[in-house]
Short mmCIF file of C-alpha atoms and ligand atoms in Angstrom, two decimals:
data_model
loop_
_atom_site.label_atom_id
_atom_site.label_comp_id
_atom_site.label_asym_id
_atom_site.label_seq_id
_atom_site.Cartn_x
_atom_site.Cartn_y
_atom_site.Cartn_z
CA MET A 2 -200.45 98.82 -62.31
CA TYR A 3 -198.54 101.94 -62.29
CA GLU A 4 -199.26 105.17 -64.28
CA LEU A 5 -196.14 106.17 -66.60
CA ALA A 6 -195.55 108.49 -69.14
CA CYS A 7 -194.59 106.97 -72.55
CA PRO A 8 -191.08 108.04 -73.62
CA ALA A 9 -192.28 108.42 -77.30
CA CYS A 10 -195.60 110.28 -77.18
CA ASN A 11 -195.47 111.40 -73.53
CA SER A 12 -199.04 110.48 -72.91
CA SER A 13 -199.53 108.73 -69.48
CA SER A 14 -201.16 105.28 -69.20
CA GLN A 15 -201.39 102.36 -66.70
CA TYR A 16 -198.65 99.73 -66.99
CA ASP A 17 -197.74 96.27 -65.27
CA VAL A 18 -194.24 97.27 -64.41
CA SER A 19 -193.17 93.71 -63.66
CA ASP A 20 -193.17 93.13 -67.29
CA TYR A 21 -189.78 93.19 -68.96
CA LEU A 22 -190.93 95.46 -71.66
CA LEU A 23 -193.85 98.02 -71.77
CA MET A 24 -196.02 98.86 -74.77
CA CYS A 25 -197.84 102.26 -75.02
CA PRO A 26 -201.49 101.62 -75.77
CA LEU A 27 -201.54 104.99 -77.44
CA CYS A 28 -198.67 105.04 -79.86
CA SER A 29 -197.47 101.27 -79.59
CA ALA A 30 -193.99 102.33 -78.75
CA THR A 31 -192.19 99.63 -76.75
CA PHE A 32 -189.74 100.54 -73.92
CA SER A 33 -188.00 99.22 -70.89
CA LEU A 34 -188.09 100.62 -67.68
CA GLU A 35 -185.34 100.72 -65.09
CA ARG A 36 -187.17 100.59 -61.86
CA GLU A 37 -184.52 102.11 -59.66
CA THR A 38 -183.68 105.26 -61.59
CA GLY A 39 -186.89 105.56 -63.62
CA HIS A 40 -184.96 105.55 -66.83
CA LYS A 41 -186.90 104.42 -69.88
CA GLU A 42 -185.56 103.30 -73.16
CA VAL A 43 -187.34 102.70 -76.27
CA TYR A 44 -186.91 99.30 -77.80
CA ASN A 45 -187.12 99.08 -81.56
CA ASP A 46 -186.81 95.50 -82.57
CA HIS A 47 -190.39 94.66 -81.79
CA PHE A 48 -192.44 93.46 -84.63
CA ILE A 49 -195.96 91.75 -84.89
CA VAL A 50 -197.41 89.28 -87.52
CA ALA A 51 -200.94 90.66 -88.37
CA ASN A 52 -203.75 88.55 -87.41
CA SER A 53 -205.63 88.01 -90.65
CA SER A 54 -208.59 85.67 -89.28
CA ASN A 55 -211.71 86.01 -87.36
CA PRO A 56 -214.10 83.71 -85.35
CA VAL A 57 -216.43 83.08 -88.40
CA GLN A 58 -213.39 81.84 -90.45
CA VAL A 59 -212.00 79.72 -87.44
CA LYS A 60 -215.20 78.00 -86.90
CA ALA A 61 -215.47 77.16 -90.78
CA LEU A 62 -211.88 75.91 -90.66
CA VAL A 63 -212.41 73.69 -87.55
CA LEU A 64 -215.46 72.03 -89.05
CA GLU A 65 -213.46 71.47 -92.13
CA TRP A 66 -210.71 69.78 -90.12
CA LEU A 67 -213.21 67.67 -88.51
CA ARG A 68 -214.72 66.55 -91.92
CA ARG A 69 -211.38 65.66 -93.19
CA LEU A 70 -210.80 63.52 -89.97
CA ASN A 71 -214.26 61.71 -90.19
CA HIS A 72 -215.19 58.86 -92.46
CA ARG A 73 -218.85 60.15 -92.33
CA GLN A 74 -218.48 63.64 -93.48
CA ASP A 75 -222.10 64.48 -93.43
CA SER A 76 -222.51 63.49 -89.83
CA VAL A 77 -220.05 66.30 -88.75
CA ASP A 78 -222.72 69.24 -88.75
CA SER A 79 -225.03 67.22 -86.51
CA GLU A 80 -222.39 65.54 -84.14
CA PHE A 81 -219.90 68.31 -83.53
CA PHE A 82 -220.40 71.42 -81.71
CA ILE A 83 -218.01 74.35 -81.64
CA SER A 84 -218.28 75.66 -77.98
CA ASP A 85 -215.69 78.37 -77.87
CA ILE A 86 -213.55 80.39 -80.09
CA SER A 87 -211.03 82.90 -78.88
CA GLY A 88 -207.67 84.37 -79.98
CA LEU A 89 -204.64 86.05 -78.67
CA SER A 90 -201.43 87.63 -79.94
CA ALA A 91 -198.41 86.28 -77.85
CA PRO A 92 -194.97 87.56 -77.65
CA PHE A 93 -192.00 85.41 -78.85
CA TRP A 94 -188.51 86.11 -78.96
CA VAL A 95 -187.19 84.94 -82.58
CA VAL A 96 -183.68 84.02 -82.39
CA SER A 97 -181.55 83.67 -85.76
CA ILE A 98 -179.53 80.47 -84.97
CA GLU A 99 -176.74 78.59 -86.77
CA ALA A 100 -176.19 75.16 -85.21
CA HIS A 101 -173.37 73.07 -86.02
CA THR A 102 -173.36 69.45 -84.71
CA VAL A 103 -170.72 66.85 -84.62
CA TRP A 104 -171.54 63.30 -83.50
CA LYS A 105 -169.89 59.83 -83.05
CA GLY A 106 -171.40 56.49 -82.35
CA LEU A 107 -171.73 52.86 -82.86
CA VAL A 108 -173.76 51.24 -85.56
CA GLN A 109 -174.77 47.53 -85.69
CA ARG A 110 -173.34 45.62 -88.60
CA GLN A 111 -175.79 44.02 -90.98
CA HIS A 112 -174.24 40.64 -91.11
CA ARG A 113 -173.41 39.19 -87.60
CA ARG A 114 -170.63 37.06 -87.03
CA GLN A 115 -171.18 34.73 -84.16
CA ILE A 116 -167.46 34.64 -82.81
CA GLU A 117 -166.96 38.48 -83.07
CA ALA A 118 -170.18 39.20 -81.49
CA LYS A 119 -169.08 37.50 -78.29
CA PHE A 120 -166.39 40.07 -77.95
CA GLY A 121 -168.73 42.82 -78.59
CA SER A 122 -167.20 43.69 -81.97
CA ASP A 123 -170.40 43.50 -83.66
CA TYR A 124 -170.64 47.32 -84.03
CA LEU A 125 -168.92 49.80 -86.43
CA ILE A 126 -167.85 53.18 -85.17
CA GLU A 127 -169.31 56.11 -87.39
CA GLN A 128 -169.14 59.81 -87.15
CA GLY A 129 -170.68 62.74 -89.06
CA GLN A 130 -171.77 66.40 -88.78
CA PHE A 131 -174.67 68.58 -89.68
CA LYS A 132 -175.45 72.26 -89.82
CA ARG A 133 -178.75 73.91 -89.76
CA ASN A 134 -180.19 77.34 -89.55
CA TYR A 135 -183.30 78.44 -87.69
CA ARG A 136 -185.47 81.30 -86.79
CA TRP A 137 -186.19 79.76 -83.40
CA ALA A 138 -189.33 81.10 -81.40
CA VAL A 139 -189.10 81.20 -77.79
CA SER A 140 -192.11 82.16 -75.57
CA GLY A 141 -191.87 85.64 -74.09
CA ARG A 142 -193.95 84.52 -71.22
CA HIS A 143 -192.72 82.97 -67.96
CA ASN A 144 -195.54 80.45 -67.76
CA ILE A 145 -195.62 78.49 -71.08
CA CYS A 146 -198.53 76.56 -69.73
CA GLU A 147 -200.94 79.66 -69.38
CA SER A 148 -202.37 78.95 -72.73
CA TRP A 149 -203.23 75.48 -73.97
CA GLY A 150 -200.88 73.84 -76.36
CA MET A 151 -198.09 76.37 -76.25
CA THR A 152 -195.59 73.87 -74.90
CA ARG A 153 -195.55 71.52 -77.93
CA LEU A 154 -195.70 73.70 -81.14
CA HIS A 155 -192.70 72.09 -82.66
CA GLU A 156 -193.65 69.09 -84.83
CA PRO A 157 -190.38 67.97 -86.60
CA LYS A 158 -190.40 65.95 -89.77
CA GLU A 159 -188.01 63.53 -88.11
CA PRO A 160 -189.29 60.76 -85.86
CA VAL A 161 -188.11 62.32 -82.45
CA SER A 162 -189.95 62.99 -79.30
CA VAL A 163 -190.08 66.56 -78.48
CA GLY A 164 -189.34 67.73 -74.96
CA TRP A 165 -188.86 71.53 -75.61
CA ASP A 166 -191.45 74.27 -76.16
CA GLY A 167 -189.52 76.61 -78.54
CA PHE A 168 -190.18 75.94 -82.32
CA PRO A 169 -188.76 76.94 -85.75
CA LEU A 170 -190.92 79.77 -86.90
CA ASP A 171 -190.94 79.28 -90.62
CA SER A 172 -191.98 75.62 -90.70
CA THR A 173 -194.47 75.85 -87.83
CA PHE A 174 -196.22 78.90 -89.40
CA SER A 175 -196.59 77.12 -92.84
CA ARG A 176 -198.08 73.85 -91.61
CA GLY A 177 -201.53 72.30 -91.18
CA GLN A 178 -203.11 74.54 -93.80
CA LEU A 179 -206.58 73.58 -94.88
CA GLN A 180 -207.01 76.30 -97.44
CA ASP A 181 -204.86 78.16 -99.86
CA ALA A 182 -202.27 80.36 -98.36
CA LYS A 183 -203.57 83.94 -98.10
CA SER A 184 -200.21 85.37 -98.73
CA GLU A 185 -197.05 83.95 -100.53
CA LYS A 186 -194.78 85.64 -98.02
CA ALA A 187 -193.63 83.70 -94.84
CA ALA A 188 -195.10 84.87 -91.68
CA TYR A 189 -191.77 86.28 -90.66
CA GLU A 190 -191.34 88.25 -93.89
CA SER A 191 -194.64 89.88 -93.60
CA ARG A 192 -194.06 91.15 -89.97
CA GLU A 193 -194.84 94.95 -89.44
CA PHE A 194 -193.27 97.16 -86.80
CA PHE A 195 -195.39 96.51 -83.57
CA ASP A 196 -198.53 98.27 -83.55
CA PHE A 197 -201.61 97.36 -81.50
CA LYS A 198 -203.90 97.93 -84.74
CA PHE A 199 -202.27 94.61 -86.42
CA SER A 200 -203.65 92.49 -83.79
CA ASN A 201 -206.99 92.92 -85.40
CA GLY A 202 -209.08 92.64 -82.20
CA LEU A 203 -207.06 89.85 -80.46
CA ALA A 204 -205.86 90.39 -76.79
CA ILE A 205 -202.12 91.21 -76.78
CA LEU A 206 -199.93 89.56 -74.19
CA GLY A 207 -197.20 91.43 -72.31
CA VAL A 208 -193.52 90.49 -72.58
CA GLN A 209 -192.01 88.94 -69.31
CA VAL A 210 -188.92 87.06 -70.55
CA SER A 211 -185.74 88.97 -71.20
CA GLU A 212 -183.57 88.66 -74.23
CA GLU A 213 -180.67 86.80 -72.31
CA GLU A 214 -182.98 84.33 -70.86
CA ALA A 215 -184.57 83.73 -74.34
CA MET A 216 -181.25 83.28 -76.01
CA ARG A 217 -180.36 80.61 -73.38
CA ARG A 218 -183.57 78.98 -73.89
CA ALA A 219 -183.16 78.90 -77.75
CA LYS A 220 -179.60 77.43 -77.48
CA LEU A 221 -181.02 74.72 -75.12
CA HIS A 222 -183.83 73.91 -77.23
CA VAL A 223 -181.74 73.53 -80.48
CA GLU A 224 -179.13 71.58 -78.72
CA GLN A 225 -181.76 69.04 -77.34
CA TYR A 226 -183.32 68.84 -80.88
CA HIS A 227 -180.00 68.20 -82.57
CA LEU A 228 -179.14 65.48 -79.78
CA GLU A 229 -182.23 63.67 -80.74
CA LEU A 230 -181.33 64.08 -84.57
CA ALA A 231 -177.70 62.66 -83.99
CA LYS A 232 -179.15 59.79 -82.05
CA LEU A 233 -181.04 58.81 -85.19
CA ASN A 234 -177.93 58.07 -86.97
CA VAL A 235 -176.58 55.45 -84.48
CA ASP A 236 -177.62 52.67 -82.17
CA TYR A 237 -175.28 54.05 -79.49
CA LEU A 238 -174.23 57.77 -79.41
CA THR A 239 -171.06 58.15 -77.72
CA ASP A 240 -169.94 61.68 -78.59
CA PHE A 241 -171.99 64.73 -79.34
CA ARG A 242 -171.30 68.39 -79.67
CA THR A 243 -173.18 71.43 -80.90
CA GLU A 244 -171.90 74.72 -81.50
CA ILE A 245 -174.33 77.43 -81.70
CA GLU A 246 -173.99 80.90 -83.14
CA ILE A 247 -176.72 83.59 -82.68
CA ALA A 248 -176.93 85.99 -85.54
CA GLY A 249 -179.83 88.17 -84.05
CA ILE A 250 -182.91 88.45 -81.83
CA GLN A 251 -186.11 90.18 -82.42
CA LEU A 252 -189.27 90.31 -80.49
CA ILE A 253 -192.42 89.22 -82.48
CA HIS A 254 -195.98 89.07 -81.34
CA LEU A 255 -197.72 86.10 -83.17
CA PRO A 256 -201.34 85.55 -83.75
CA PHE A 257 -203.03 82.36 -82.40
CA TRP A 258 -206.59 81.12 -82.48
CA TYR A 259 -208.17 78.61 -79.95
CA ALA A 260 -211.27 76.61 -80.59
CA SER A 261 -212.94 74.13 -78.54
CA TYR A 262 -215.45 71.64 -79.55
CA VAL A 263 -217.62 68.88 -78.19
CA TYR A 264 -218.34 65.51 -79.88
CA LYS A 265 -221.87 64.27 -79.28
CA PRO A 266 -222.21 60.94 -81.11
CA GLN A 267 -225.51 59.96 -82.47
CA THR A 268 -224.75 56.22 -82.65
CA MET A 269 -224.89 53.63 -79.92
CA LEU A 270 -221.67 55.07 -78.66
CA ARG A 271 -223.56 57.93 -76.93
CA HIS A 272 -224.80 55.63 -74.16
CA PHE A 273 -221.10 54.89 -73.18
CA TYR A 274 -219.08 58.10 -74.11
CA LYS A 275 -219.36 61.11 -71.98
CA PRO A 276 -218.79 64.24 -74.15
CA LYS A 277 -215.71 66.17 -73.31
CA GLU A 278 -214.44 69.41 -74.66
CA LYS A 279 -211.61 69.09 -77.06
CA LYS A 280 -209.21 71.86 -78.27
CA LEU A 281 -207.43 73.19 -81.43
CA ILE A 282 -204.80 75.76 -81.98
CA LEU A 283 -204.67 77.64 -85.30
CA GLU A 284 -202.13 80.25 -86.30
CA GLY A 285 -203.86 83.50 -87.40
CA TYR A 286 -201.57 84.31 -90.24
CA ASN A 287 -202.52 81.53 -92.74
CA SER A 288 -204.85 79.78 -90.37
CA GLY A 289 -203.05 76.58 -90.25
CA VAL A 290 -204.12 73.97 -87.70
CA LEU A 291 -201.15 73.59 -85.28
CA ILE A 292 -202.41 71.13 -83.05
CA GLY A 293 -205.78 69.51 -82.66
CA GLN A 294 -207.28 67.00 -80.25
CA LEU A 295 -208.92 64.13 -81.80
CA PRO A 296 -212.79 63.78 -81.04
CA ILE A 297 -212.08 60.16 -79.55
CA HIS A 298 -208.68 59.24 -78.32
CA GLN A 299 -207.51 55.67 -77.94
CA ALA A 300 -207.96 56.49 -74.36
CA ASP A 301 -211.68 57.19 -74.80
CA LYS A 302 -212.17 54.02 -76.76
CA ILE A 303 -210.66 51.85 -73.98
CA GLY A 304 -212.80 53.93 -71.42
CA VAL A 305 -216.04 52.89 -73.44
CA ASN A 306 -214.66 49.18 -73.32
CA ALA A 307 -214.19 49.39 -69.59
CA THR A 308 -217.68 50.66 -68.95
CA ILE A 309 -219.19 48.03 -71.24
CA CYS A 310 -217.35 45.35 -69.67
CA ALA A 311 -218.26 46.43 -66.05
CA ILE A 312 -221.91 46.52 -66.98
CA ALA A 313 -221.43 42.89 -68.50
CA THR A 314 -219.95 41.75 -65.23
CA VAL A 315 -222.88 42.86 -63.15
CA VAL A 316 -225.34 41.23 -65.67
CA PHE A 317 -223.50 37.86 -65.84
CA LEU A 318 -223.07 37.96 -62.10
CA VAL A 319 -226.85 38.23 -61.57
CA PHE A 320 -227.14 35.40 -64.11
CA GLY A 321 -224.80 33.35 -62.29
CA LEU A 322 -226.61 33.73 -58.99
CA VAL A 323 -230.14 33.10 -60.53
CA LEU A 324 -229.65 30.83 -63.50
CA HIS A 325 -226.35 28.94 -63.61
CA LYS A 326 -223.03 28.90 -62.01
CA ALA A 327 -221.25 28.88 -65.28
CA PHE A 328 -222.28 32.52 -65.85
CA LEU A 329 -220.14 33.45 -62.86
CA LEU A 330 -217.01 32.47 -64.89
CA VAL A 331 -218.23 34.82 -67.65
CA ALA A 332 -218.71 37.54 -65.07
CA LEU A 333 -215.21 36.95 -63.85
CA PHE A 334 -213.71 37.10 -67.36
CA SER A 335 -215.64 40.49 -67.97
CA LEU A 336 -214.22 41.90 -64.78
CA VAL A 337 -210.71 41.16 -65.75
CA ILE A 338 -211.38 42.82 -69.03
CA ALA A 339 -212.93 45.86 -67.57
CA GLY A 340 -210.09 46.06 -64.93
CA ILE A 341 -207.34 45.92 -67.76
CA SER A 342 -209.30 48.56 -69.83
CA ALA A 343 -209.55 50.95 -66.93
CA TYR A 344 -205.83 50.58 -66.17
CA LEU A 345 -204.98 51.17 -69.95
CA ASN A 346 -207.37 54.07 -69.98
CA ILE A 347 -205.49 55.86 -67.30
CA SER A 348 -202.06 55.28 -68.80
CA ALA A 349 -203.14 56.09 -72.30
CA LYS A 350 -204.52 59.39 -71.30
CA GLN A 351 -201.22 60.63 -70.82
CA ASP A 352 -200.34 60.31 -74.45
CA SER A 353 -203.47 61.60 -75.90
CA ASP A 354 -201.86 64.97 -76.84
CA ALA A 355 -199.19 63.10 -78.65
CA VAL A 356 -201.88 61.11 -80.58
CA ALA A 357 -203.68 64.39 -81.59
CA SER A 358 -200.57 65.88 -83.05
CA ALA A 359 -199.58 62.64 -84.92
CA ALA A 360 -203.06 62.61 -86.51
CA ASN A 361 -202.48 66.36 -87.51
CA ARG A 362 -199.37 65.24 -89.30
CA GLN A 363 -201.14 62.64 -91.17
CA ILE A 364 -203.62 65.20 -92.38
CA ASP A 365 -200.70 67.43 -93.46
CA GLU A 366 -199.15 64.52 -95.48
CA ALA A 367 -202.50 63.51 -96.95
CA ASP A 368 -202.76 67.24 -98.13
CA LEU A 369 -199.42 67.05 -99.46
CA ALA A 370 -200.08 64.10 -101.41
CA LYS A 371 -203.16 65.83 -103.02
CA VAL A 372 -200.98 68.74 -104.10
CA VAL A 373 -198.42 66.43 -105.73
ZN1 LIG B 19 -196.77 106.38 -76.53
#
């Protein structure tokens, strides 16, 4: 930390000079510092989307989310415990992008003809193009993993697997809403010039990533996304080209809320299930649930299965030794099931986040159905 004078209000404060942009805690001016010459320059395209939520509201929304997930809604209050709620305002570079994609590939014919298929002519060549505009948000932090869930905020409507951390601002900050929108304006439209007061109590993270890097990252994300979209049209993609035009870039601090909860089942399950902390992210503009981990994943269920079978193995082994040899066979069977479950448990854990976001999408769709 170094003490510097703000170029806008001239008062001195402590700054982390390794950040790409610095923010004056007194007048909220944003500026860059050239470390060799000491030259400072005010940066004007810095905005913030005001945080409009608080821990009490977030807690109520998380319980509402859990109620919608559960078949036995009345059990939510007695079985779920909110263990932590915290928020932060994180910097994102928002890049206005127009992306034009041209693709070509092979599509399998509906009616196979045996003779032709032999020579590989069972496919038709097809080509097409599409154009899309985004306000693409790219993290202004070097370590996108420092806050849970920030790596997978994009949940496209199309069935593609997301391998990038950026996301389209408008569709992301309007999804997952469990209550009526607080404002008819999109989050982007209601942004204000950056001022610490709009965080409404949230910690504000510093800006580390430069504009140039953000633009490169945005281009890469959109290109990857469009590649996945193009693949949906064909069985084999043979050619693909995306031209990207950047119309502008702005820095926007976006509000997020984190909630952790613990599920302590009151049913028989409690003997076999070790309570774990699960997490949710909500956006702090309209309080939509962006990502949420389910109380029990497929992995947990298989884990419970493995435990029960392991116990059964021991019981039947004892029976086999004491009572009748036939029980040894049953013990062997239980052991195999327990082994398979344990193996699946390990491999299924890796997908658990994906499962959680799929469930989230289901909630969204259910809500949409209600509105219609
Ligand atoms: Zn200042």
